[in-house]
Tab-separated table of C-alpha atoms in Angstrom:
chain	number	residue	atom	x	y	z
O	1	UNK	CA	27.736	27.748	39.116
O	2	UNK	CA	27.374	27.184	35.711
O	3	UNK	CA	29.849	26.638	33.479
O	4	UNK	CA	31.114	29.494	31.134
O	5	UNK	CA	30.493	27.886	27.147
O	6	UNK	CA	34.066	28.383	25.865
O	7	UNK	CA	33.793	30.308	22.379
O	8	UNK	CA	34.636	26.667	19.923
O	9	UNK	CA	31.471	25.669	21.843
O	10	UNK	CA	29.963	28.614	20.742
O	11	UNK	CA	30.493	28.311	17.092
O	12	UNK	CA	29.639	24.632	16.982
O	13	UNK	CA	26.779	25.459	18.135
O	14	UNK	CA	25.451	28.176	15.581
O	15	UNK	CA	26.718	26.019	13.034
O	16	UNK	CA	24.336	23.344	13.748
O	17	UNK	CA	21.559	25.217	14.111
O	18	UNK	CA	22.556	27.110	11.032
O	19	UNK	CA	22.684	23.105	9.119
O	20	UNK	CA	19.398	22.394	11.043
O	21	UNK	CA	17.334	25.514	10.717
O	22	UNK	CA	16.692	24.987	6.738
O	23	UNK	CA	15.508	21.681	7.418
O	24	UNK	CA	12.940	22.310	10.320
O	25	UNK	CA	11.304	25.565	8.403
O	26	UNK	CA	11.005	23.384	5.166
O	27	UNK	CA	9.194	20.518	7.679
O	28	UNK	CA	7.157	23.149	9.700
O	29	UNK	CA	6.220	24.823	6.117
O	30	UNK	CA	5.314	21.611	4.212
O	31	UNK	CA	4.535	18.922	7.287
O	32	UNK	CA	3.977	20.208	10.238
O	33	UNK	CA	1.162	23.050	9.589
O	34	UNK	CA	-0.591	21.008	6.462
O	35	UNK	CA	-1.452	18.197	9.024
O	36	UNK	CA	-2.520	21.041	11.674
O	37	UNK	CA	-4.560	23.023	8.957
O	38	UNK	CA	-5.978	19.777	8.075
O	39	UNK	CA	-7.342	19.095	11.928
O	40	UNK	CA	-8.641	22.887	11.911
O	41	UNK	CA	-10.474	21.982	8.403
O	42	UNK	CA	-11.763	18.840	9.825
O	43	UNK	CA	-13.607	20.510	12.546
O	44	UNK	CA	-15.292	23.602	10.138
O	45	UNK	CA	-16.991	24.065	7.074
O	46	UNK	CA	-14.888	25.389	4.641
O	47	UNK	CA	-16.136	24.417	0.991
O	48	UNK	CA	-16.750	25.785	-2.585
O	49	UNK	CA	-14.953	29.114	-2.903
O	50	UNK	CA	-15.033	30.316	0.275
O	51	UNK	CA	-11.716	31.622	1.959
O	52	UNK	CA	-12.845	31.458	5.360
O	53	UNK	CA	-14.699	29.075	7.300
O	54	UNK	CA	-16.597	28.432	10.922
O	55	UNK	CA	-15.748	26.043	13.659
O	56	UNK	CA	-18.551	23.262	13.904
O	57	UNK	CA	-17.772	21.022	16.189
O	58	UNK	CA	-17.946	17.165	15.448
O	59	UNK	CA	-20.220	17.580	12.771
O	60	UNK	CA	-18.214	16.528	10.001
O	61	UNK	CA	-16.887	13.278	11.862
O	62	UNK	CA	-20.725	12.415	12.640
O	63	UNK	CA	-21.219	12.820	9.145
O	64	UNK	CA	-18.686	10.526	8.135
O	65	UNK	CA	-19.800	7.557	10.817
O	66	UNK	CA	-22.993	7.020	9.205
O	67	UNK	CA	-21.880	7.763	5.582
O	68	UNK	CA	-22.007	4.620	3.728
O	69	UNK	CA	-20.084	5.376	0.719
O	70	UNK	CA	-17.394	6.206	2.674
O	71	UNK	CA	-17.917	2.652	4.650
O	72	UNK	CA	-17.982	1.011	1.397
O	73	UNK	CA	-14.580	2.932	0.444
O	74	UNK	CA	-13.424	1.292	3.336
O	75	UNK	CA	-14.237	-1.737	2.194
O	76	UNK	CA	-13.165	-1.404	-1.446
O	77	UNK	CA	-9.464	-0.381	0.069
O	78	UNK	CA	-9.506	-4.029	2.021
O	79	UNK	CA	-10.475	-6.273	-1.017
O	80	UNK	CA	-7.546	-4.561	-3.283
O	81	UNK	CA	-5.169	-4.531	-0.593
O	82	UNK	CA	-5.781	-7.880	0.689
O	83	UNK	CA	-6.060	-9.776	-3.177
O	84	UNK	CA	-2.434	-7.775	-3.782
O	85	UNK	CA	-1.038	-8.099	-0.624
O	86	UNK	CA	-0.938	-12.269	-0.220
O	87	UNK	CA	-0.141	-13.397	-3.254
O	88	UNK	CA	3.062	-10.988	-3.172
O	89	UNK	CA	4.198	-11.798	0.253
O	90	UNK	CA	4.193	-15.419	-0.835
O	91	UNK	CA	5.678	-15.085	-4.416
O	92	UNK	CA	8.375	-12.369	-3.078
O	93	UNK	CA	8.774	-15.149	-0.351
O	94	UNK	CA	9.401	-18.674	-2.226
O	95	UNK	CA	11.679	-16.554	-4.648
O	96	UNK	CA	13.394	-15.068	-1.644
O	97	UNK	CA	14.119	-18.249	-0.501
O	98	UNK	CA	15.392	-19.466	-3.912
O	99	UNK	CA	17.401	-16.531	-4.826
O	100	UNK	CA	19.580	-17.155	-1.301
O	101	UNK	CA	20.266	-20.551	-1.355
O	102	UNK	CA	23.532	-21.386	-2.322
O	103	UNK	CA	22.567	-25.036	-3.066
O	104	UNK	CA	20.757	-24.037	-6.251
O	105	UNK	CA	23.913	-21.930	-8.225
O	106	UNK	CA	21.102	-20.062	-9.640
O	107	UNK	CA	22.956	-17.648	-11.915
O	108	UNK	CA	22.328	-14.328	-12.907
O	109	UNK	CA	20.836	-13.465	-8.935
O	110	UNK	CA	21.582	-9.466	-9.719
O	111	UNK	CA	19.908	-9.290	-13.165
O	112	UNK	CA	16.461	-11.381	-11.700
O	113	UNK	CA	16.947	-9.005	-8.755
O	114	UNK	CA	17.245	-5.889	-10.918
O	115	UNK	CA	13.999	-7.144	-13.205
O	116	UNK	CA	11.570	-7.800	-10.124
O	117	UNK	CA	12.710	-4.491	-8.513
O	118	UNK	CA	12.217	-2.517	-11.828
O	119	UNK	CA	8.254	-2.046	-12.038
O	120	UNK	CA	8.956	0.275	-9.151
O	121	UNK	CA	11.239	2.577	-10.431
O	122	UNK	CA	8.103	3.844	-12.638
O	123	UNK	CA	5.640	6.522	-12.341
O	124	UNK	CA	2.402	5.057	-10.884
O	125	UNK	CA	0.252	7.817	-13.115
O	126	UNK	CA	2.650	6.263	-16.587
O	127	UNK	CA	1.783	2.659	-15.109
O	128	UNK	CA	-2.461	3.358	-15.129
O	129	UNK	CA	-2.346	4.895	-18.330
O	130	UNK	CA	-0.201	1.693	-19.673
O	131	UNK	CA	-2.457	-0.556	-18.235
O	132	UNK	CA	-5.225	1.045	-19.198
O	133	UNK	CA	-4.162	0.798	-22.720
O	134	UNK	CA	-3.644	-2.590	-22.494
O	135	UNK	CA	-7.046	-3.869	-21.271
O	136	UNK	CA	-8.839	-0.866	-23.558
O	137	UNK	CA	-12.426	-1.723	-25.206
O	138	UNK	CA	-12.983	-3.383	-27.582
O	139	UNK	CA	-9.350	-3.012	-29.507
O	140	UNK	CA	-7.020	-3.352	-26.682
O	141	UNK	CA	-3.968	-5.628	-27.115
O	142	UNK	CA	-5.650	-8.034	-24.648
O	143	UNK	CA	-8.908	-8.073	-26.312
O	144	UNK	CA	-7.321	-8.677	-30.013
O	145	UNK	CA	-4.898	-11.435	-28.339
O	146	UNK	CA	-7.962	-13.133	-26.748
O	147	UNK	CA	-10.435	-12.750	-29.691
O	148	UNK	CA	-8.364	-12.496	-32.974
O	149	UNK	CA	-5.336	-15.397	-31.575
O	150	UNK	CA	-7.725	-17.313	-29.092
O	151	UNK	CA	-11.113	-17.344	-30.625
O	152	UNK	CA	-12.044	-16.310	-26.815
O	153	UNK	CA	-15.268	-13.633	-26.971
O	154	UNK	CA	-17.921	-11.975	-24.183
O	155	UNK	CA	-21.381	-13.335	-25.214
O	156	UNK	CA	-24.490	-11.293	-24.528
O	157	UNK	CA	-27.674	-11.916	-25.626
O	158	UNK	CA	-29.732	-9.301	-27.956
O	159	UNK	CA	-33.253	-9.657	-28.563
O	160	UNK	CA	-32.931	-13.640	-27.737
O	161	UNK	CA	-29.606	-13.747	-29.840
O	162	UNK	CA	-26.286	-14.121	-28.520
O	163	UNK	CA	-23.991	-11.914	-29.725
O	164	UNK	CA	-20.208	-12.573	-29.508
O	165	UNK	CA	-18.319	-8.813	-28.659
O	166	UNK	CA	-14.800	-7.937	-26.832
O	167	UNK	CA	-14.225	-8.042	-23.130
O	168	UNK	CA	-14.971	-4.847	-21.685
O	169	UNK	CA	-12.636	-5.433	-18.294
O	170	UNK	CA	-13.920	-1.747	-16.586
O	171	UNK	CA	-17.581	-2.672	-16.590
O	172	UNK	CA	-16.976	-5.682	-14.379
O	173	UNK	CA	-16.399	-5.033	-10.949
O	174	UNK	CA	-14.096	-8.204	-10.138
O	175	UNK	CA	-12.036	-7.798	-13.140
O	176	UNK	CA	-11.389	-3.851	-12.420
O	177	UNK	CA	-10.160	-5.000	-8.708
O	178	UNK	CA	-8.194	-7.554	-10.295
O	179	UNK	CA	-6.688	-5.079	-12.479
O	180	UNK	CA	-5.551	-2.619	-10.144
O	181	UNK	CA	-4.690	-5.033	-7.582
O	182	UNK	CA	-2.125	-6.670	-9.895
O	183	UNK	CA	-0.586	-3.431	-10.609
O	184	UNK	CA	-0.311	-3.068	-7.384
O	185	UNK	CA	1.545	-6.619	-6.670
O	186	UNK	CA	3.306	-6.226	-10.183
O	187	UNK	CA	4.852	-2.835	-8.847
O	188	UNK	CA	5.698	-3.857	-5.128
O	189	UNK	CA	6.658	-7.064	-5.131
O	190	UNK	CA	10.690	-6.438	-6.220
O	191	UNK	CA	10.687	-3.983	-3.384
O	192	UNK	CA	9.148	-6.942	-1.221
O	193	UNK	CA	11.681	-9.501	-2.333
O	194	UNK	CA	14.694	-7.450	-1.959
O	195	UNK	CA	13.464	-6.413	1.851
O	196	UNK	CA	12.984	-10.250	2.046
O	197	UNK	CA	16.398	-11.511	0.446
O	198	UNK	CA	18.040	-8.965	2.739
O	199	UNK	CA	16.431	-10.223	5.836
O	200	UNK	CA	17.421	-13.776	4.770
O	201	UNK	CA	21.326	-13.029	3.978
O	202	UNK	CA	21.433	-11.617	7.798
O	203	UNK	CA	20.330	-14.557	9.049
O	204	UNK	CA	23.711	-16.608	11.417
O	205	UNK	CA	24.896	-19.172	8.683
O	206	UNK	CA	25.799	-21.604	11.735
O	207	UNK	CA	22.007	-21.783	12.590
O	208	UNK	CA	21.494	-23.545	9.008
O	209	UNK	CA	24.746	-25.805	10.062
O	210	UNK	CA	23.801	-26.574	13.485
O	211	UNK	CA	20.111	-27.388	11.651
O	212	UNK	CA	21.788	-29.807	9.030
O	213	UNK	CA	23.629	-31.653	12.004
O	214	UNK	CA	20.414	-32.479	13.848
O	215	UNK	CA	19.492	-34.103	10.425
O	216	UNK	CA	16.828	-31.563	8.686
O	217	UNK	CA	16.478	-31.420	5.563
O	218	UNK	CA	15.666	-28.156	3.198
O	219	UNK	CA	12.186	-27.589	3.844
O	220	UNK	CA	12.273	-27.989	7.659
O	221	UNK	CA	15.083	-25.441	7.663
O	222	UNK	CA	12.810	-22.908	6.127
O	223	UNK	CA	9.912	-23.682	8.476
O	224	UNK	CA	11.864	-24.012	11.734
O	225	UNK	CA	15.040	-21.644	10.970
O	226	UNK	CA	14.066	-19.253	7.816
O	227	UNK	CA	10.840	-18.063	8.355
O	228	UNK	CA	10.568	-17.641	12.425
O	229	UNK	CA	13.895	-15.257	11.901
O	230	UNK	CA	11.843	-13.144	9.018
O	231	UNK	CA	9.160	-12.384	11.895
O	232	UNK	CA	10.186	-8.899	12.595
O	233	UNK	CA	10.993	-8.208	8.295
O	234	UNK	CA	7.251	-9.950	7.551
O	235	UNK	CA	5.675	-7.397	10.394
O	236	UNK	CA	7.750	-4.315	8.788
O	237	UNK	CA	6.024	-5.422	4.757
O	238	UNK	CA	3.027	-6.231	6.476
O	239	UNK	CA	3.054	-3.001	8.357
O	240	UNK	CA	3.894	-0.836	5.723
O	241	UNK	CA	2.262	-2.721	3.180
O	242	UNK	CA	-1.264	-2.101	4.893
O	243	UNK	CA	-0.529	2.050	5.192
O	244	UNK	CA	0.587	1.996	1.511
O	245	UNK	CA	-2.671	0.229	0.893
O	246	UNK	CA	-5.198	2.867	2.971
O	247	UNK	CA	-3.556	5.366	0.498
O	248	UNK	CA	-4.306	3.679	-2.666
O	249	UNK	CA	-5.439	6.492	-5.025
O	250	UNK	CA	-3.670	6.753	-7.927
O	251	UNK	CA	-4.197	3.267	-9.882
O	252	UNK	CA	-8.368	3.599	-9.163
O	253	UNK	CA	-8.135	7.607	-9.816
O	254	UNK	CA	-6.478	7.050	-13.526
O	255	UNK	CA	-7.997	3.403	-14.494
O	256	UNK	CA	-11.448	4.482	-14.766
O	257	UNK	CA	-13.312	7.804	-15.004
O	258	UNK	CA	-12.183	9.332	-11.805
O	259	UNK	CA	-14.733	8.223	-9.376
O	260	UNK	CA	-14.176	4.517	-8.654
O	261	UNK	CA	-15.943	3.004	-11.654
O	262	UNK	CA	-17.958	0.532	-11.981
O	263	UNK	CA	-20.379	0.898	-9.526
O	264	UNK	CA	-17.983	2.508	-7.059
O	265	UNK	CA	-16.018	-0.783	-6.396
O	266	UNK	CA	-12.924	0.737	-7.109
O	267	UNK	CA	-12.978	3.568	-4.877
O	268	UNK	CA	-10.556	3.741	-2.639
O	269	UNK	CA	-10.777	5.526	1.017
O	270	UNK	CA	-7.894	8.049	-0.492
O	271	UNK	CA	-9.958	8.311	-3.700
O	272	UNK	CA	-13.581	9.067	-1.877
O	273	UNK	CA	-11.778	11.908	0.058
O	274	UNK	CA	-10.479	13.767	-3.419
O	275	UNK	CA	-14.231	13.208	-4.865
O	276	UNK	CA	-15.416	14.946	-1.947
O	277	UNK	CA	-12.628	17.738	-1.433
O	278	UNK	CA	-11.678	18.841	-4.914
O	279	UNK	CA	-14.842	17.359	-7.003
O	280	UNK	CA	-18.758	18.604	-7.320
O	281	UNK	CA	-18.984	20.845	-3.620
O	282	UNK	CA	-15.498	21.060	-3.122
O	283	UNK	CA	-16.537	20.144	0.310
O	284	UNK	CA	-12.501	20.727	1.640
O	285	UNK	CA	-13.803	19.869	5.406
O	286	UNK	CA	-15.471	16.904	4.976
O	287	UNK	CA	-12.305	16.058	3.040
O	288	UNK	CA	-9.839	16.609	5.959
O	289	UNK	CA	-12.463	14.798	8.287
O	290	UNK	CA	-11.991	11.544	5.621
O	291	UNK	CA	-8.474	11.961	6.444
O	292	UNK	CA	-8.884	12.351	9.666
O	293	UNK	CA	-10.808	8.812	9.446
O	294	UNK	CA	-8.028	7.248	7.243
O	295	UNK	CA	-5.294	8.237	9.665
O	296	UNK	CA	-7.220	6.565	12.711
O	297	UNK	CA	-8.204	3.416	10.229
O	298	UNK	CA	-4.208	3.202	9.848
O	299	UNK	CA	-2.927	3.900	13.127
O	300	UNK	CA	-5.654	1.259	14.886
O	301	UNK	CA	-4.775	-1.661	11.892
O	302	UNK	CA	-0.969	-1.069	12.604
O	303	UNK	CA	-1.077	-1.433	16.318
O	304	UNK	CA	-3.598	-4.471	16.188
O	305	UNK	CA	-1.014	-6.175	13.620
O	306	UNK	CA	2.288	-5.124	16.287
O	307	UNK	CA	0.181	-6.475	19.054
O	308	UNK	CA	-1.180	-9.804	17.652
O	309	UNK	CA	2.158	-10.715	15.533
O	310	UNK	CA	4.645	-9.491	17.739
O	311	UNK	CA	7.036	-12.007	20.041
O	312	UNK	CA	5.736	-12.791	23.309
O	313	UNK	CA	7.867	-13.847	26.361
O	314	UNK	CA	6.821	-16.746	27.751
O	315	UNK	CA	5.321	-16.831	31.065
O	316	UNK	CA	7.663	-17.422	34.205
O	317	UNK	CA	6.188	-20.508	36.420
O	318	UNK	CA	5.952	-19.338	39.988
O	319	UNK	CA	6.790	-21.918	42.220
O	320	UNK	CA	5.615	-22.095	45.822
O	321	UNK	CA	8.118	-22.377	48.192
């Protein structure tokens, strides 16, 4: 027989579904049925000012295999991520590493702490237009510090004459990368040392004591006690480092004009879908099939990281009786 639910059981009940029920309309209003609308999208042909729109099958995902702008999106997204992504897991490391040991007495850890973490606590759209400013042709702050104080100037040659003019840092390709992937390290890499200083602090202290009594010194405690117990944090940055990085769009969107410039080598896969959704055809299921394509890039990236970083237990030796 079942058992009769007594009437405080009752009322609990109701109560939490009456605390739950705002939150799972808000997430069915605002999650759940955007990312379902967006797999309906993906498979029709909804674009310009239509309202309504036709299943198609696969067409758009066809479409976006052999499209090579999108494939060079793709590729864009990798260079920026990559040039940001090592030299902040390495800085955010070393100062990691010097901000937690109490050998140093470095003083003032909060207020270093509080400066490297601060670039994040700004908008990213206030950031582009900043930076923008900064490296602006031909009377940017940069370009009068490197022509007026260092006598530094572009030369081009005119009619067999070489002609000394400003940097103009958006009409090289390299440079523009550069650009927006040091915005992108400038921003992240507090939020990367304070996940790193945190993993370090958790760390047994009678490890580093049992490691001093076999007679190593400060360097072979990092290699053989620090950094094999910041596995798992390194996989979580690198992890959610690399989905941050397949949704780069702001920096490119506001640096430039829009669209990626120069030559497209800023576009970003995030980027390449708005140009297509919301710019010229408004082509909204194409769009959702790019997004489509960036959630799968993700998804396949962070599984191949988990599987090739991850700990694996070593092999039991069968022996034969």
């Amino acid at each position: 027989m079942k058992k009769k639910q007594s009437s405080i059981e009752a009322r609990t009940n109701r109560a939490g579904i009456a605390f739950v029920l705002p939150f799972i309309i808000v997430y069915a209003a605002f999650q759940l049925w955007p990312v379902i609308y967006t797999f309906l999208l993906a498979f029709g042909n909804l674009k310009g000012l239509r309202a309504d729109f036709d299943l198609v099958g696969l067409v758009n995902f066809k479409r976006l295999i052999h499209d090579k702008f999108f494939w060079g999106s793709v590729g864009n997204t990798f260079i920026m991520w990559g040039i940001n992504f090592a030299p902040q897991l390495g800085i955010a490391l070393l100062f990691a590493i010097w901000f937690t040991d109490i050998r140093l007495k470095i003083q003032g850890k909060g207020l270093f702490r509080a400066l490297f973490y601060m670039p994040n606590l700004l908008t990213t759209a206030s950031i582009a237009i900043l930076f923008r400013s900064l490296f602006a042709y031909p009377i940017g702050p940069v370009n009068q510090f490197l022509t007026q104080k260092l006598d530094i100037w572009h030369e081009v040659e005119l009619d067999g004459v070489m002609v000394k003019e400003a940097f103009n840092f958006f009409r090289s390709v390299w440079m523009s990368r550069g650009i927006v992937s040091f915005i992108q390290w400038w921003m992240w890499c507090g939020h990367t040392l304070i996940m790193l200083m945190a993993g370090i602090t958790s760390i047994n202290p009678t490890l580093y004591e049992a490691a001093v009594v076999d007679g190593a010194n400060t360097s072979q405690q990092t290699r053989y006690v620090t950094l094999p117990l910041l596995r798992p944090m390194m996989l979580y940055l690198l992890v959610t480092s690399m989905i941050g990085g397949m949704q780069l769009f702001e920096i490119p969107f506001l640096l430039t004009g829009m669209h990626g410039e120069p030559d497209f080598k800023i576009r970003s896969m995030a980027l390449y879908m708005y140009n297509m959704g919301f710019q010229g055809a408004n082509d909204y299921s194409y769009a959702a099939a790019i997004a489509i394509g960036i959630f799968i890039i993700t998804i396949v990236l962070a599984v191949g990281i988990n599987s090739l970083i991850k700990e694996r237990e070593p092999r039991k030796k069968h022996v034969k009786a």
